[in-house]
Short mmCIF file of C-alpha atoms and ligand atoms in Angstrom, two decimals:
data_model
loop_
_atom_site.label_atom_id
_atom_site.label_comp_id
_atom_site.label_asym_id
_atom_site.label_seq_id
_atom_site.Cartn_x
_atom_site.Cartn_y
_atom_site.Cartn_z
CA MET W 1 31.18 142.25 110.62
CA TYR W 2 27.62 140.49 111.14
CA SER W 3 25.90 137.79 113.20
CA ILE W 4 23.44 135.54 111.30
CA ARG W 5 20.85 136.71 113.33
CA LYS W 6 21.28 140.46 112.63
CA LYS W 7 22.38 139.59 109.30
CA LEU W 8 18.99 137.92 108.74
CA GLY W 9 16.91 140.65 110.06
CA ILE W 10 18.14 142.97 108.09
CA ILE W 11 17.71 141.49 105.31
CA LEU W 12 14.28 140.37 105.37
CA VAL W 13 13.14 143.60 106.87
CA ALA W 14 14.86 145.58 104.06
CA CYS W 15 12.18 143.45 101.61
CA SER W 16 9.57 143.80 103.43
CA VAL W 17 10.30 147.62 103.67
CA ILE W 18 10.75 147.25 99.87
CA ALA W 19 7.80 145.46 99.56
CA ILE W 20 5.50 147.63 101.43
CA VAL W 21 6.76 150.76 100.48
CA PHE W 22 5.45 148.97 96.21
CA SER W 23 2.85 148.10 97.18
CA ALA W 24 1.54 151.07 99.43
CA VAL W 25 2.17 153.11 96.69
CA LEU W 26 0.61 150.94 94.10
CA VAL W 27 -2.51 150.58 96.23
CA ASN W 28 -2.98 154.70 96.55
CA PHE W 29 -2.17 155.48 92.52
CA THR W 30 -4.75 152.35 92.01
CA ILE W 31 -7.03 153.90 94.40
CA ASN W 32 -7.26 157.75 93.59
CA ARG W 33 -7.43 156.57 89.38
CA THR W 34 -10.23 154.75 90.81
CA PHE W 35 -11.41 157.60 92.15
CA ASN W 36 -10.80 160.59 89.62
CA LYS W 37 -12.68 158.75 87.43
CA TYR W 38 -15.65 158.28 89.56
CA VAL W 39 -15.30 161.70 90.03
CA SER W 40 -15.55 162.27 86.44
CA ALA W 41 -17.78 159.97 85.74
CA ASN W 42 -20.00 161.89 87.94
CA GLN W 43 -19.18 165.83 86.96
CA VAL W 44 -19.96 164.64 83.14
CA GLU W 45 -23.11 163.46 84.74
CA ARG W 46 -23.88 166.74 86.29
CA ASN W 47 -22.89 168.99 82.67
CA ASN W 48 -25.70 167.09 81.13
CA ARG W 49 -28.17 168.25 84.51
CA ILE W 50 -27.16 171.12 83.96
CA VAL W 51 -27.59 171.40 80.21
CA GLN W 52 -31.13 170.01 80.40
CA TYR W 53 -32.11 172.05 83.28
CA PHE W 54 -31.36 174.51 80.96
CA GLU W 55 -33.37 172.92 77.99
CA GLU W 56 -36.32 172.47 80.18
CA ILE W 57 -36.46 176.01 81.78
CA TYR W 58 -36.26 177.75 77.58
CA LYS W 59 -38.73 175.02 76.87
CA ARG W 60 -40.49 177.05 79.88
CA ASP W 61 -40.73 180.88 78.65
CA ASN W 62 -39.34 180.12 74.99
CA LYS W 63 -37.04 183.10 75.66
CA TRP W 64 -33.86 183.97 77.84
CA ASP W 65 -33.68 186.90 80.25
CA LYS W 66 -31.56 187.60 83.53
CA ASN W 67 -33.46 185.51 85.79
CA SER W 68 -33.84 182.39 83.51
CA GLY W 69 -32.49 179.09 85.77
CA ILE W 70 -30.42 181.46 87.86
CA GLU W 71 -31.31 179.45 91.43
CA ILE W 72 -28.70 176.79 89.85
CA THR W 73 -26.07 179.14 90.18
CA LYS W 74 -26.34 178.36 94.33
CA GLU W 75 -26.04 174.86 94.04
CA ALA W 76 -22.92 176.17 91.34
CA TYR W 77 -21.46 177.79 94.18
CA ILE W 78 -21.53 175.05 96.44
CA GLY W 79 -19.90 173.02 93.66
CA ASN W 80 -17.15 175.23 93.03
CA TYR W 81 -17.96 175.76 89.71
CA CYS W 82 -18.68 178.96 87.48
CA LEU W 83 -21.84 178.82 84.95
CA THR W 84 -21.86 181.80 82.47
CA LEU W 85 -25.50 181.89 80.14
CA SER W 86 -25.46 182.94 77.08
CA ASP W 87 -27.81 183.03 74.20
CA ASN W 88 -27.20 181.68 70.26
CA ASN W 89 -25.40 184.30 69.26
CA LYS W 90 -23.08 183.41 71.74
CA LYS W 91 -24.57 186.63 74.01
CA MET W 92 -23.79 186.57 77.49
CA ILE W 93 -27.36 186.79 79.54
CA TRP W 94 -25.54 186.02 83.00
CA GLN W 95 -22.57 184.75 83.88
CA MET W 96 -21.45 183.92 87.98
CA ASN W 97 -18.60 186.10 89.53
CA LEU W 98 -15.62 183.78 89.24
CA ASP W 99 -13.47 185.35 92.05
CA THR W 100 -16.08 183.55 94.25
CA LEU W 101 -14.35 180.80 93.18
CA LYS W 102 -11.83 179.27 96.25
CA PRO W 103 -9.11 178.03 93.83
CA GLY W 104 -7.75 176.05 96.84
CA LYS W 105 -10.36 173.50 96.59
CA HIS W 106 -10.11 172.91 93.03
CA GLN W 107 -7.18 170.40 92.96
CA MET W 108 -6.71 166.79 91.15
CA MET W 109 -6.20 163.88 93.14
CA ASP W 110 -2.85 163.44 91.64
CA GLY W 111 -2.04 167.50 92.40
CA SER W 112 -1.64 168.43 88.52
CA ASN W 113 -4.47 171.32 86.89
CA GLN W 114 -3.82 173.36 90.41
CA GLY W 115 -5.51 177.00 89.55
CA ILE W 116 -5.59 176.61 86.09
CA TYR W 117 -9.05 177.48 85.28
CA ASN W 118 -10.27 175.72 82.09
CA SER W 119 -14.23 175.26 80.87
CA GLN W 120 -16.46 173.67 78.44
CA THR W 121 -19.50 175.22 76.54
CA PHE W 122 -22.15 172.90 75.80
CA GLU W 123 -25.05 173.57 73.48
CA ILE W 124 -28.53 174.52 74.72
CA LYS W 125 -31.13 172.86 72.60
CA ASN W 126 -34.71 173.29 71.74
CA ASP W 127 -36.16 171.71 69.49
CA ASN W 128 -33.63 170.07 67.45
CA LYS W 129 -32.03 174.72 66.84
CA ILE W 130 -29.51 175.85 69.64
CA VAL W 131 -30.68 178.01 71.07
CA GLY W 132 -28.92 178.58 73.74
CA TYR W 133 -24.79 177.58 75.62
CA ILE W 134 -23.72 177.42 78.50
CA THR W 135 -20.63 177.48 79.85
CA ILE W 136 -18.99 175.50 83.29
CA GLY W 137 -15.69 176.43 84.25
CA GLN W 138 -13.46 174.85 87.10
CA PHE W 139 -10.19 175.36 88.06
CA SER W 140 -9.22 172.10 87.99
CA SER W 141 -11.08 169.39 85.28
CA ILE W 142 -11.28 167.52 88.58
CA ILE W 143 -13.20 169.15 91.72
CA LEU W 144 -13.04 167.30 95.12
CA SER W 145 -16.24 167.96 97.13
CA ASP W 146 -15.19 167.77 101.35
CA ALA W 147 -17.04 164.44 101.35
CA ASP W 148 -14.07 163.18 98.49
CA MET W 149 -11.60 165.05 99.76
CA ASN W 150 -12.53 163.09 103.22
CA PHE W 151 -13.11 160.14 101.93
CA ARG W 152 -9.53 160.47 99.94
CA SER W 153 -7.35 161.90 103.19
CA SER W 154 -9.27 158.31 105.21
CA ILE W 155 -7.14 156.46 102.34
CA ASN W 156 -4.13 157.87 102.06
CA LYS W 157 -3.99 157.57 106.71
CA SER W 158 -5.59 154.37 106.16
CA ILE W 159 -2.71 153.23 103.75
CA VAL W 160 -0.50 154.12 106.24
CA LEU W 161 -1.68 152.94 109.42
CA SER W 162 -1.05 149.74 107.69
CA VAL W 163 1.47 150.29 106.45
CA LEU W 164 3.29 150.86 110.29
CA ILE W 165 1.65 148.41 111.45
CA THR W 166 3.15 145.73 108.68
CA LEU W 167 5.71 146.89 109.72
CA ILE W 168 5.82 146.53 113.54
CA ILE W 169 4.86 142.50 112.10
CA VAL W 170 7.31 142.39 109.96
CA ILE W 171 9.75 142.74 112.46
CA LEU W 172 8.92 141.12 115.45
CA ILE W 173 7.90 137.89 112.90
CA SER W 174 12.30 138.57 111.42
CA ILE W 175 13.01 139.06 114.98
CA MET W 176 11.56 135.55 115.92
CA LEU W 177 12.57 133.75 112.52
CA SER W 178 15.91 134.42 112.47
CA LYS W 179 16.14 133.44 115.57
CA GLN W 180 14.98 130.65 114.34
CA PHE W 181 17.66 130.13 112.18
CA SER W 182 20.48 131.22 113.98
CA ASN W 183 19.64 129.82 117.45
CA PRO W 184 20.84 126.53 115.88
CA ILE W 185 23.66 127.44 113.67
CA LYS W 186 25.35 129.13 116.84
CA GLU W 187 24.68 125.86 118.62
CA VAL W 188 26.39 124.30 115.50
CA SER W 189 29.08 126.44 115.53
CA ASP W 190 30.34 126.48 119.21
CA THR W 191 29.67 122.89 119.03
CA SER W 192 32.49 122.19 116.28
CA VAL W 193 34.80 125.48 117.92
CA LEU W 194 34.81 123.10 121.04
CA LEU W 195 35.67 119.96 119.45
CA SER W 196 38.29 121.81 117.62
CA LYS W 197 39.79 122.34 120.93
CA GLY W 198 39.87 118.78 121.49
CA LYS W 199 36.65 118.50 123.67
CA TYR W 200 34.74 116.18 122.22
CA ASP W 201 31.66 114.87 124.09
CA ALA W 202 30.82 118.98 122.98
CA ARG W 203 27.26 118.00 121.60
CA SER W 204 24.49 120.64 119.84
CA LYS W 205 21.48 120.27 121.65
CA THR W 206 18.81 122.84 120.12
CA LYS W 207 16.14 120.84 117.98
CA THR W 208 15.09 122.69 114.79
CA ASN W 209 12.49 121.55 112.36
CA ILE W 210 14.67 123.31 109.29
CA ILE W 211 15.85 120.01 107.09
CA GLU W 212 19.24 121.20 106.56
CA LEU W 213 19.97 123.09 109.74
CA SER W 214 18.52 119.65 111.48
CA LYS W 215 21.24 117.49 109.29
CA LEU W 216 23.89 120.02 110.14
CA ARG W 217 23.36 119.66 113.57
CA GLU W 218 23.29 116.04 112.99
CA SER W 219 26.18 115.34 111.66
CA ILE W 220 28.35 117.85 114.09
CA ASN W 221 26.67 115.65 116.52
CA THR W 222 28.45 112.34 114.73
CA LEU W 223 31.67 113.92 114.25
CA GLY W 224 31.76 114.34 118.44
CA GLU W 225 30.42 110.84 118.87
CA LYS W 226 33.30 109.60 116.36
CA LEU W 227 35.82 111.86 116.64
CA GLU W 228 35.01 110.89 120.96
CA MET W 229 35.35 107.01 119.98
CA GLN W 230 38.97 107.30 117.96
CA ASP W 231 40.20 109.27 121.21
CA ASP W 232 39.15 106.85 123.13
CA LEU W 233 40.37 104.21 120.83
CA ARG W 234 43.55 105.98 120.73
CA ARG W 235 43.91 106.17 124.07
CA ARG W 236 43.15 102.27 124.61
CA LEU W 237 45.51 101.46 121.96
CA VAL W 238 48.55 102.68 122.97
CA SER W 239 47.84 101.26 126.84
CA ASP W 240 46.32 98.14 124.70
CA ILE W 241 50.12 98.02 122.55
CA SER W 242 52.47 99.25 125.18
CA HIS W 243 50.21 96.30 127.05
CA GLU W 244 50.11 93.48 125.01
CA ILE W 245 54.58 94.23 125.02
CA ARG W 246 54.62 94.67 128.28
CA THR W 247 53.30 90.97 128.75
CA PRO W 248 55.86 88.44 127.12
CA LEU W 249 58.43 91.36 127.79
CA ASN W 250 57.57 90.35 131.37
CA ILE W 251 57.14 86.87 131.16
CA LEU W 252 61.19 86.19 129.13
CA GLU W 253 62.05 88.91 131.86
CA ASN W 254 61.47 87.00 134.27
CA ASN W 255 62.04 83.53 133.49
CA LEU W 256 65.11 84.33 132.05
CA GLU W 257 66.63 85.83 134.56
CA ALA W 258 65.27 82.98 137.02
CA MET W 259 67.13 80.88 135.33
CA ILE W 260 70.27 83.08 134.67
CA ASP W 261 69.90 83.30 138.86
CA GLY W 262 69.52 79.23 138.65
CA VAL W 263 65.70 79.47 140.59
CA PHE W 264 64.82 78.02 137.48
CA THR W 265 66.24 74.90 135.90
CA VAL W 266 66.56 74.89 132.04
CA THR W 267 64.59 72.42 130.51
CA ASP W 268 63.35 71.77 127.17
CA GLU W 269 60.06 72.47 128.28
CA ARG W 270 60.66 76.02 129.82
CA LEU W 271 62.38 77.27 127.11
CA GLU W 272 59.41 75.72 124.50
CA SER W 273 56.99 78.25 126.36
CA LEU W 274 59.40 80.53 126.31
CA ASN W 275 59.77 80.25 122.79
CA ASP W 276 55.47 80.66 122.21
CA GLU W 277 55.89 83.73 124.03
CA VAL W 278 58.15 85.38 121.61
CA ILE W 279 56.66 83.75 118.34
CA ARG W 280 52.97 85.00 120.06
CA PHE W 281 54.49 88.74 120.37
CA GLY W 282 56.57 88.19 116.82
CA LYS W 283 52.39 87.60 115.79
CA LEU W 284 51.45 89.98 117.33
CA LEU W 285 54.13 92.53 115.43
CA GLU W 286 53.38 91.48 112.37
CA ASN W 287 49.87 91.88 112.57
CA LEU W 288 50.37 95.52 113.69
CA ASN W 289 53.02 95.45 110.24
CA ILE W 290 50.19 94.40 107.52
CA ILE W 291 47.08 96.58 109.50
CA LYS W 292 50.22 98.70 108.43
CA GLU W 293 50.46 97.86 104.84
CA LEU W 294 46.74 97.49 104.16
CA GLU W 295 46.39 100.95 105.76
CA ALA W 296 49.01 102.99 103.49
CA GLU W 297 47.73 104.44 100.29
CA ASP W 298 49.32 102.12 98.01
CA ALA W 299 47.96 99.23 99.16
CA THR W 300 47.65 97.43 96.37
CA LEU W 301 45.83 93.78 95.42
CA LYS W 302 46.64 91.21 93.11
CA LEU W 303 43.84 90.69 91.61
CA GLU W 304 42.40 87.61 89.86
CA THR W 305 38.97 85.78 89.22
CA ILE W 306 38.06 84.17 92.20
CA ASN W 307 35.61 80.90 93.00
CA LEU W 308 34.73 81.74 96.08
CA GLU W 309 32.68 78.23 97.20
CA GLU W 310 36.23 76.70 97.16
CA LEU W 311 38.70 79.86 98.67
CA ILE W 312 36.12 79.02 101.67
CA GLU W 313 35.96 74.95 101.46
CA SER W 314 40.20 75.40 101.51
CA VAL W 315 39.89 77.20 104.88
CA VAL W 316 37.25 75.12 106.30
CA LYS W 317 39.38 71.98 105.38
CA ASP W 318 42.37 73.69 106.83
CA PHE W 319 40.32 73.81 110.01
CA GLU W 320 39.25 70.43 109.89
CA LEU W 321 41.99 69.09 113.03
CA SER W 322 40.83 72.70 115.45
CA VAL W 323 37.37 71.31 114.47
CA LYS W 324 38.20 67.83 115.72
CA ASN W 325 39.47 68.51 118.06
CA LYS W 326 36.70 70.45 119.71
CA ASN W 327 34.71 67.76 118.82
CA MET W 328 32.93 70.52 117.07
CA ASN W 329 30.99 70.45 113.81
CA LEU W 330 31.47 72.88 110.68
CA ASN W 331 28.74 72.69 108.08
CA LEU W 332 29.39 74.34 104.91
CA ASN W 333 26.76 74.57 102.21
CA TYR W 334 26.20 76.17 98.42
CA VAL W 335 24.78 75.30 95.79
CA LYS W 336 27.25 73.51 93.16
CA GLU W 337 25.74 75.08 90.31
CA ASN W 338 25.66 78.51 91.27
CA ASN W 339 28.12 80.85 89.96
CA TYR W 340 30.19 82.60 92.75
CA LYS W 341 32.81 83.90 91.41
CA VAL W 342 34.33 87.18 92.65
CA LEU W 343 37.71 89.55 91.86
CA GLY W 344 40.11 89.77 94.64
CA ASP W 345 43.15 88.89 96.01
CA TYR W 346 43.32 84.85 96.20
CA ASP W 347 45.67 85.39 99.49
CA LYS W 348 44.10 88.12 101.38
CA LEU W 349 40.51 86.40 101.13
CA LYS W 350 41.87 83.61 102.37
CA GLN W 351 42.64 85.41 105.59
CA VAL W 352 39.67 87.05 105.97
CA PHE W 353 37.87 83.80 106.40
CA ILE W 354 40.82 82.49 108.26
CA ASN W 355 40.50 85.19 110.69
CA VAL W 356 36.71 85.20 110.96
CA LEU W 357 36.18 80.87 111.21
CA SER W 358 39.33 80.96 113.99
CA ASN W 359 37.15 83.13 116.07
CA SER W 360 34.42 81.18 115.58
CA ILE W 361 36.17 78.07 116.35
CA LYS W 362 38.18 79.71 119.32
CA PHE W 363 34.37 81.46 121.39
CA THR W 364 32.84 78.62 120.84
CA ASN W 365 32.80 75.85 122.71
CA GLU W 366 33.48 72.33 122.68
CA ASN W 367 30.52 70.50 120.69
CA GLY W 368 29.49 73.42 118.84
CA LEU W 369 27.80 74.45 115.86
CA ILE W 370 29.05 76.67 112.89
CA ILE W 371 27.92 76.67 110.06
CA VAL W 372 29.25 78.31 106.24
CA ASP W 373 27.14 79.51 104.07
CA VAL W 374 27.23 80.61 100.87
CA LYS W 375 24.70 82.14 98.55
CA GLU W 376 24.30 84.75 95.56
CA ASN W 377 21.83 86.72 94.98
CA LYS W 378 21.56 89.30 91.59
CA ASN W 379 24.70 91.45 91.83
CA ASN W 380 26.50 90.11 95.86
CA ILE W 381 27.56 86.76 97.38
CA ILE W 382 26.88 86.64 100.53
CA VAL W 383 28.84 84.25 102.98
CA SER W 384 28.04 84.11 106.73
CA VAL W 385 29.73 82.80 108.77
CA LYS W 386 26.87 81.32 112.04
CA ASP W 387 28.26 79.12 115.78
CA ASN W 388 26.54 78.82 118.52
CA GLY W 389 29.21 79.88 120.73
CA ILE W 390 29.27 82.44 124.09
CA GLY W 391 28.28 85.35 121.36
CA ILE W 392 29.20 89.51 121.74
CA LYS W 393 28.09 91.75 124.28
CA LYS W 394 26.12 94.57 122.85
CA GLN W 395 28.17 97.05 124.22
CA ASP W 396 31.07 95.14 122.34
CA LEU W 397 29.10 94.47 118.85
CA PRO W 398 30.82 98.30 117.40
CA PHE W 399 33.66 97.84 118.64
CA ILE W 400 34.67 94.74 117.51
CA PHE W 401 36.67 95.36 114.51
CA GLU W 402 38.85 97.94 116.02
CA ARG W 403 42.01 97.88 116.23
CA LEU W 404 43.37 95.61 119.85
CA TYR W 405 40.16 95.95 120.93
CA ARG W 406 39.54 92.65 122.63
CA GLY W 407 35.23 92.08 123.63
CA ASP W 408 35.69 91.07 127.43
CA LYS W 409 38.14 89.61 128.25
CA SER W 410 37.09 88.28 131.61
CA ARG W 411 34.95 86.16 129.78
CA HIS W 412 38.18 84.32 127.52
CA GLU W 413 40.78 83.69 128.19
CA THR W 414 41.62 82.76 124.54
CA ASP W 415 44.68 84.21 123.04
CA GLY W 416 44.33 86.32 121.04
CA SER W 417 45.56 90.48 119.83
CA GLY W 418 41.95 91.88 119.27
CA ILE W 419 44.04 92.84 115.46
CA GLY W 420 42.53 89.89 113.82
CA LEU W 421 38.50 91.80 112.16
CA THR W 422 40.49 94.57 111.80
CA ILE W 423 42.31 92.64 109.40
CA VAL W 424 39.65 91.41 108.11
CA LYS W 425 37.14 94.35 107.89
CA LYS W 426 40.65 96.13 105.65
CA ILE W 427 41.24 93.49 103.89
CA LEU W 428 37.21 93.64 102.82
CA MET W 429 37.40 97.52 102.12
CA LEU W 430 39.90 97.27 99.81
CA HIS W 431 37.95 94.53 97.79
CA ASN W 432 34.67 97.42 98.71
CA ALA W 433 33.22 94.41 99.94
CA SER W 434 31.87 94.80 103.22
CA ILE W 435 31.30 92.95 106.85
CA GLU W 436 29.10 93.11 109.79
CA ALA W 437 28.49 91.42 112.75
CA GLN W 438 25.13 90.45 114.23
CA SER W 439 24.92 89.00 117.98
CA GLU W 440 23.51 88.15 121.23
CA GLU W 441 25.54 87.36 124.33
CA GLY W 442 25.26 83.26 125.07
CA LYS W 443 24.10 82.92 121.87
CA GLY W 444 26.62 82.84 119.49
CA ALA W 445 27.64 85.58 116.45
CA THR W 446 27.01 85.34 113.02
CA PHE W 447 29.69 87.04 110.11
CA VAL W 448 28.12 88.50 107.05
CA VAL W 449 30.67 89.13 104.30
CA LYS W 450 28.96 90.57 101.56
CA PHE W 451 30.49 90.95 97.95
CA ASN W 452 30.21 92.66 94.56
CA LYS W 453 29.84 89.56 92.02
CA ALA W 454 33.10 89.67 89.54
P1 ADP Y 501 41.62 88.41 118.69
O1 ADP Y 501 40.04 86.88 118.74
O2 ADP Y 501 42.29 88.66 118.71
O3 ADP Y 501 40.94 88.85 119.86
P2 ADP Y 501 39.50 89.82 116.93
O4 ADP Y 501 39.77 91.28 116.13
O5 ADP Y 501 39.48 88.84 115.64
O6 ADP Y 501 40.77 90.03 117.75
O7 ADP Y 501 37.94 89.72 117.46
C1 ADP Y 501 38.10 90.67 117.79
C2 ADP Y 501 36.85 90.61 119.56
O8 ADP Y 501 35.43 90.11 118.34
C3 ADP Y 501 37.37 89.24 120.16
O9 ADP Y 501 37.99 89.67 121.10
C4 ADP Y 501 36.24 88.55 120.44
O10 ADP Y 501 35.24 89.28 121.59
C5 ADP Y 501 35.11 89.36 119.61
N1 ADP Y 501 34.68 88.10 118.44
C6 ADP Y 501 35.07 88.18 117.50
N2 ADP Y 501 34.26 87.05 116.46
C7 ADP Y 501 33.56 86.63 117.65
C8 ADP Y 501 33.21 85.36 117.87
N3 ADP Y 501 32.62 84.12 116.64
N4 ADP Y 501 31.91 85.25 119.24
C9 ADP Y 501 32.89 85.85 120.11
N5 ADP Y 501 32.81 87.08 119.64
C10 ADP Y 501 34.35 87.06 118.83
#
């Protein structure tokens, strides 16, 4: 097994080596071909020049002898080619010594023809009549001069040098690049290992400008936050449930003991208060049971088309007395002609608005105002319940829909178990609907419920 960094490094270097070697070979090949063309063109020019030279010699002397044009042999020795002059009957007049040529230098750039002597014969004309022949021979079809050879080898050296420099640069870049990829991935992987070991405060810190890696980092951090929050809730849930159960039990136990011991006289009032505790206790268990049922995978709804404004109106009516008792105003607004039909379970949706409205009444002081607005747009029906009560602290807002979460108990000694909104959220989820809370502490709270239209 390789680390991602090593693997990426190997892949990058391997790809670059292949690309560099391939382009070096291609460049070398192209340069050689062009260079060969250039040298052969030079050679053709040279041949024409030699033929022209002998034609002029003949024009001047009108005959051939042993010294005709012999001066050119100096150039031929230097140029490493061999000349043979013949008359119009192909009888040799003079010939350079073949042994003086240096075969080692006779090579094509691609190495072919090396050492194989080949020659070409050209006609020498005077007044359009053939007066002789000049044969030019050499050990390869292309002869490279010293300057040519130097040029060729310096090009090859530059190619090798640039390959080496490019390789070093590529290796450095691939080390840096693979680091850019591997560091954040390694950190995310380390974070996930820590999370799996129960260290929920572990977070990935290395930032990256690679979108996918940045998303990966964000999601592992969100996962960490969620796990931390869930862990926190789980702990609180256990302690809250035991607290919620212990409180009424203690009250019952103490009071009953006191009555048995004769410390308290048994009065109707005392019995009623104890009965209230038993009822509260029973309600808590009942609510926990409702949550359990709503969370069950086979939770079912009795679906029917519901006129939401009618349902809410009936809930508002149910609260008339409590509103009156607190001298509050509860306004319900909707447009009669509009269509507020949703598909849902009547009893469960009624429970939703009972819980939300009862909270608004509970957390709003006397003379307060509660406004319920039912609105619609193209796809949704939106119900908002707004009060001007004590509001919700900013740090409590994200948790109020969690089980047994009760915002800042010291602020309100009102009864409740922190289950109402959990039930609301679960019922709405089953209806593909959503709920959101907005609030400013001291200024009231607004709950917005959004349904899809039936
Ligand atoms: P309970 O009302 O039984 O405490 P809920 O789940 O209904 O539990 O509500 C959770 C918490 O949300 C409450 O304890 C309270 O702090 C806060 N809350 C809910 N509705 C309101 C509201 N209208 N105004 C202020 N706080 C609210």
